[in-house]
């Protein structure tokens, strides 16, 4: 599986933008870039994903480099509730039995985001 | 509300005992997954199932077993062969590749 590299930790102040980087130099052409976050003692939560183009949703934006070897998750205005571990994951699309789409996620250590009031 | 439920929230296991963790989803997802998370670590895949009556081993399947008799349910049994079962266990289901996680079960050994 293609591997990702993230900083161990980052800090931000409340209501400021946060840019969380991820390097994935061995990404293949069919790998999607997924971001999840995990609050303490909770299950991970899907944030956003993309393939080639930049993506926006209500939670965040995902900026993907032109060569796809890196990406950045952007939280436009950090809140205290955004303090979590953020995981950048590459996922290859597979179609299994019965035509169902599935894919294993390989979680690394992630980036611990601390948000200061 | 649609979602994934896991029970119990906390589970205690005695030495040599098998315990079963429940995972139920009403999202109509075909694929389901079990992960294990140790303190300060990322998630590791135990088993996954693409469809009813089918499942595959993940990266750390030894000492665990699963069944998938119904689309909604994917229980995980931690057997006595798993020598270090203390961990946070997470169940997920997916559609079009995006996974949705349950709240987790924390297993402790007495």
Tab-separated table of C-alpha atoms in Angstrom:
chain	number	residue	atom	x	y	z
A	1	UNK	CA	0.000	0.000	0.000
A	2	UNK	CA	1.202	3.519	-0.800
A	3	UNK	CA	2.406	5.345	2.285
A	4	UNK	CA	1.727	8.837	3.581
A	5	UNK	CA	3.891	11.103	5.741
A	6	UNK	CA	2.407	13.663	8.113
A	7	UNK	CA	3.880	15.867	10.853
A	8	UNK	CA	3.386	14.382	14.312
A	9	UNK	CA	1.710	17.498	15.681
A	10	UNK	CA	0.562	21.004	14.807
A	11	UNK	CA	-0.888	23.880	16.767
A	12	UNK	CA	-3.307	26.612	15.847
A	13	UNK	CA	-5.274	29.399	17.437
A	14	UNK	CA	-9.029	29.475	17.430
A	15	UNK	CA	-10.657	31.119	14.387
A	16	UNK	CA	-7.434	30.994	12.391
A	17	UNK	CA	-6.960	28.844	9.292
A	18	UNK	CA	-5.085	25.568	9.617
A	19	UNK	CA	-3.143	23.866	6.835
A	20	UNK	CA	-2.384	20.200	7.514
A	21	UNK	CA	0.175	18.778	5.045
A	22	UNK	CA	0.528	15.236	3.767
A	23	UNK	CA	3.209	13.777	1.526
A	24	UNK	CA	2.477	10.738	-0.622
A	25	UNK	CA	5.266	10.527	-3.161
A	26	UNK	CA	4.497	6.900	-4.145
A	27	UNK	CA	0.835	7.525	-4.917
A	28	UNK	CA	-0.548	5.583	-7.873
A	29	UNK	CA	-2.893	6.923	-10.500
A	30	UNK	CA	-5.921	5.174	-9.009
A	31	UNK	CA	-5.328	6.127	-5.345
A	32	UNK	CA	-7.854	8.456	-3.783
A	33	UNK	CA	-6.633	10.784	-1.014
A	34	UNK	CA	-8.844	10.494	2.050
A	35	UNK	CA	-8.788	12.492	5.262
A	36	UNK	CA	-10.337	11.325	8.505
A	37	UNK	CA	-10.137	12.793	11.983
A	38	UNK	CA	-10.499	11.189	15.374
A	39	UNK	CA	-11.511	12.871	18.599
A	40	UNK	CA	-10.378	11.285	21.875
A	41	UNK	CA	-12.142	8.005	22.661
A	42	UNK	CA	-14.287	8.197	19.530
A	43	UNK	CA	-14.307	6.472	16.177
A	44	UNK	CA	-12.708	8.257	13.205
A	45	UNK	CA	-14.885	10.658	11.255
A	46	UNK	CA	-14.723	11.110	7.492
A	47	UNK	CA	-13.633	14.627	6.525
A	48	UNK	CA	-13.026	14.791	2.785
A	49	UNK	CA	-11.515	12.957	-0.157
A	50	UNK	CA	-10.302	13.691	-3.676
A	51	UNK	CA	-8.498	12.246	-6.664
A	52	UNK	CA	-6.968	15.047	-8.727
A	53	UNK	CA	-8.931	18.263	-8.331
A	54	UNK	CA	-9.259	20.412	-5.238
A	55	UNK	CA	-12.375	19.636	-3.211
A	56	UNK	CA	-14.517	21.650	-0.831
A	57	UNK	CA	-17.206	20.589	1.611
A	58	UNK	CA	-18.808	22.039	4.705
A	59	UNK	CA	-16.033	20.752	6.952
A	60	UNK	CA	-12.850	21.533	5.029
A	61	UNK	CA	-11.041	21.968	1.742
A	62	UNK	CA	-8.556	19.605	0.163
A	63	UNK	CA	-5.801	21.018	-2.015
A	64	UNK	CA	-4.008	18.447	-4.159
A	65	UNK	CA	-0.674	19.194	-5.792
A	66	UNK	CA	-0.535	19.006	-9.552
A	67	UNK	CA	1.792	15.982	-9.441
A	68	UNK	CA	-0.400	14.430	-6.664
A	69	UNK	CA	2.650	13.724	-4.521
A	70	UNK	CA	1.316	15.891	-1.723
A	71	UNK	CA	-1.923	17.352	-0.446
A	72	UNK	CA	-3.108	19.803	2.206
A	73	UNK	CA	-6.216	19.697	4.344
A	74	UNK	CA	-7.443	23.210	5.047
A	75	UNK	CA	-9.662	24.102	7.984
A	76	UNK	CA	-10.741	27.636	7.207
A	77	UNK	CA	-11.498	28.741	10.776
A	78	UNK	CA	-10.332	26.393	13.485
A	79	UNK	CA	-12.558	25.867	16.495
A	80	UNK	CA	-11.839	24.062	19.743
A	81	UNK	CA	-13.948	21.181	18.447
A	82	UNK	CA	-11.470	20.697	15.594
A	83	UNK	CA	-8.789	19.503	18.026
A	84	UNK	CA	-8.235	15.893	16.978
A	85	UNK	CA	-5.858	13.474	15.270
A	86	UNK	CA	-6.030	13.945	11.507
A	87	UNK	CA	-5.219	11.009	9.246
A	88	UNK	CA	-4.253	11.292	5.594
A	89	UNK	CA	-4.874	7.974	3.830
A	90	UNK	CA	-4.483	6.687	0.287
A	91	UNK	CA	-7.168	4.335	-0.897
A	92	UNK	CA	-7.314	2.330	-4.082
A	93	UNK	CA	-10.786	1.659	-5.423
A	94	UNK	CA	-11.624	-2.022	-5.618
A	95	UNK	CA	-14.776	-3.722	-6.798
A	96	UNK	CA	-15.509	-6.930	-4.989
A	97	UNK	CA	-18.020	-9.706	-5.060
A	98	UNK	CA	-21.412	-8.619	-6.291
A	99	UNK	CA	-19.986	-5.402	-7.740
A	100	UNK	CA	-19.662	-3.729	-4.362
A	101	UNK	CA	-17.027	-1.047	-3.988
A	102	UNK	CA	-14.754	-1.428	-0.987
A	103	UNK	CA	-11.255	-0.578	0.109
A	104	UNK	CA	-8.997	-1.076	3.045
A	105	UNK	CA	-7.777	2.024	4.813
A	106	UNK	CA	-4.240	1.947	6.167
A	107	UNK	CA	-3.990	4.371	9.064
A	108	UNK	CA	-0.635	5.894	9.995
A	109	UNK	CA	0.118	7.877	13.129
A	110	UNK	CA	-1.670	10.992	11.911
A	111	UNK	CA	-1.194	14.616	12.985
A	112	UNK	CA	-2.310	15.707	16.436
A	113	UNK	CA	-3.915	19.131	16.038
A	114	UNK	CA	-4.065	21.334	19.124
A	115	UNK	CA	-6.283	24.419	18.962
A	116	UNK	CA	-5.637	27.194	21.476
A	117	UNK	CA	-8.440	29.508	22.667
B	1	UNK	CA	-31.343	7.847	12.660
B	2	UNK	CA	-29.021	5.853	10.408
B	3	UNK	CA	-25.697	4.829	11.784
B	4	UNK	CA	-23.398	2.223	13.250
B	5	UNK	CA	-23.814	0.969	16.776
B	6	UNK	CA	-21.299	-0.995	18.806
B	7	UNK	CA	-21.918	-2.676	22.094
B	8	UNK	CA	-20.924	-2.782	24.807
B	9	UNK	CA	-18.978	0.430	25.280
B	10	UNK	CA	-16.678	-1.292	27.777
B	11	UNK	CA	-16.011	-5.024	28.013
B	12	UNK	CA	-13.959	-6.992	30.484
B	13	UNK	CA	-12.406	-10.334	29.625
B	14	UNK	CA	-11.063	-12.935	31.975
B	15	UNK	CA	-8.059	-15.044	31.073
B	16	UNK	CA	-8.978	-17.889	28.703
B	17	UNK	CA	-12.368	-16.453	27.892
B	18	UNK	CA	-13.841	-15.726	24.487
B	19	UNK	CA	-15.793	-12.483	24.155
B	20	UNK	CA	-17.937	-11.171	21.304
B	21	UNK	CA	-18.210	-7.528	20.282
B	22	UNK	CA	-21.353	-6.441	18.507
B	23	UNK	CA	-21.530	-4.200	15.433
B	24	UNK	CA	-24.798	-3.276	13.747
B	25	UNK	CA	-25.473	-0.846	10.912
B	26	UNK	CA	-28.716	0.376	9.330
B	27	UNK	CA	-27.026	2.262	6.495
B	28	UNK	CA	-27.592	-0.551	3.981
B	29	UNK	CA	-23.844	-0.737	3.349
B	30	UNK	CA	-22.428	-3.903	1.821
B	31	UNK	CA	-18.885	-3.686	3.191
B	32	UNK	CA	-18.001	-3.812	6.879
B	33	UNK	CA	-14.692	-3.731	8.756
B	34	UNK	CA	-13.132	-4.327	12.166
B	35	UNK	CA	-10.112	-2.354	13.366
B	36	UNK	CA	-8.026	-2.435	16.504
B	37	UNK	CA	-6.413	0.678	17.992
B	38	UNK	CA	-3.737	0.639	20.691
B	39	UNK	CA	-2.922	3.772	22.728
B	40	UNK	CA	-1.235	6.474	20.661
B	41	UNK	CA	-1.360	4.368	17.525
B	42	UNK	CA	-3.320	4.354	14.296
B	43	UNK	CA	-5.960	1.776	13.429
B	44	UNK	CA	-5.024	-1.723	12.238
B	45	UNK	CA	-7.389	-3.859	10.185
B	46	UNK	CA	-8.502	-7.169	11.717
B	47	UNK	CA	-11.145	-8.485	9.306
B	48	UNK	CA	-13.344	-7.105	6.575
B	49	UNK	CA	-16.400	-8.280	4.698
B	50	UNK	CA	-17.425	-7.164	1.242
B	51	UNK	CA	-20.790	-8.886	1.258
B	52	UNK	CA	-22.971	-11.226	3.305
B	53	UNK	CA	-21.470	-14.676	3.964
B	54	UNK	CA	-18.033	-13.532	2.871
B	55	UNK	CA	-15.108	-12.107	4.831
B	56	UNK	CA	-11.338	-11.792	4.554
B	57	UNK	CA	-8.477	-11.537	7.018
B	58	UNK	CA	-6.892	-8.171	7.519
B	59	UNK	CA	-3.414	-7.409	8.799
B	60	UNK	CA	-3.802	-8.761	12.342
B	61	UNK	CA	-6.457	-11.509	12.198
B	62	UNK	CA	-4.750	-14.037	14.494
B	63	UNK	CA	-6.771	-14.652	17.637
B	64	UNK	CA	-9.959	-13.165	16.196
B	65	UNK	CA	-12.951	-14.558	14.319
B	66	UNK	CA	-15.957	-12.988	12.595
B	67	UNK	CA	-19.213	-13.922	10.909
B	68	UNK	CA	-21.426	-12.109	8.414
B	69	UNK	CA	-24.788	-13.858	8.348
B	70	UNK	CA	-26.775	-10.666	7.880
B	71	UNK	CA	-26.019	-7.484	5.993
B	72	UNK	CA	-26.629	-5.388	9.083
B	73	UNK	CA	-24.418	-7.320	11.487
B	74	UNK	CA	-20.692	-8.121	11.686
B	75	UNK	CA	-19.793	-9.456	15.160
B	76	UNK	CA	-16.175	-9.910	16.218
B	77	UNK	CA	-15.078	-12.638	18.628
B	78	UNK	CA	-11.857	-12.153	20.537
B	79	UNK	CA	-10.698	-15.667	21.349
B	80	UNK	CA	-8.458	-16.887	24.135
B	81	UNK	CA	-5.735	-17.269	21.492
B	82	UNK	CA	-5.408	-13.465	21.366
B	83	UNK	CA	-2.799	-12.951	24.056
B	84	UNK	CA	-2.907	-9.168	24.180
B	85	UNK	CA	-6.536	-8.205	23.612
B	86	UNK	CA	-6.597	-4.953	25.566
B	87	UNK	CA	-7.387	-2.280	22.979
B	88	UNK	CA	-10.035	-0.012	21.501
B	89	UNK	CA	-12.042	-1.876	18.826
B	90	UNK	CA	-13.725	0.004	16.004
B	91	UNK	CA	-16.263	-1.227	13.498
B	92	UNK	CA	-16.934	0.529	10.207
B	93	UNK	CA	-19.089	0.148	7.128
B	94	UNK	CA	-18.564	1.695	3.737
B	95	UNK	CA	-20.238	2.802	0.580
B	96	UNK	CA	-18.349	3.965	-2.514
B	97	UNK	CA	-15.134	3.674	-0.542
B	98	UNK	CA	-15.926	6.099	2.275
B	99	UNK	CA	-15.946	4.420	5.667
B	100	UNK	CA	-18.224	5.347	8.535
B	101	UNK	CA	-17.181	4.312	12.019
B	102	UNK	CA	-19.021	3.280	15.129
B	103	UNK	CA	-18.266	4.689	18.601
B	104	UNK	CA	-15.980	1.791	19.543
B	105	UNK	CA	-15.717	-0.822	22.283
B	106	UNK	CA	-12.912	-0.701	24.811
B	107	UNK	CA	-11.819	-4.192	25.841
B	108	UNK	CA	-9.938	-4.706	29.072
B	109	UNK	CA	-8.432	-7.881	30.477
B	110	UNK	CA	-9.012	-8.696	34.140
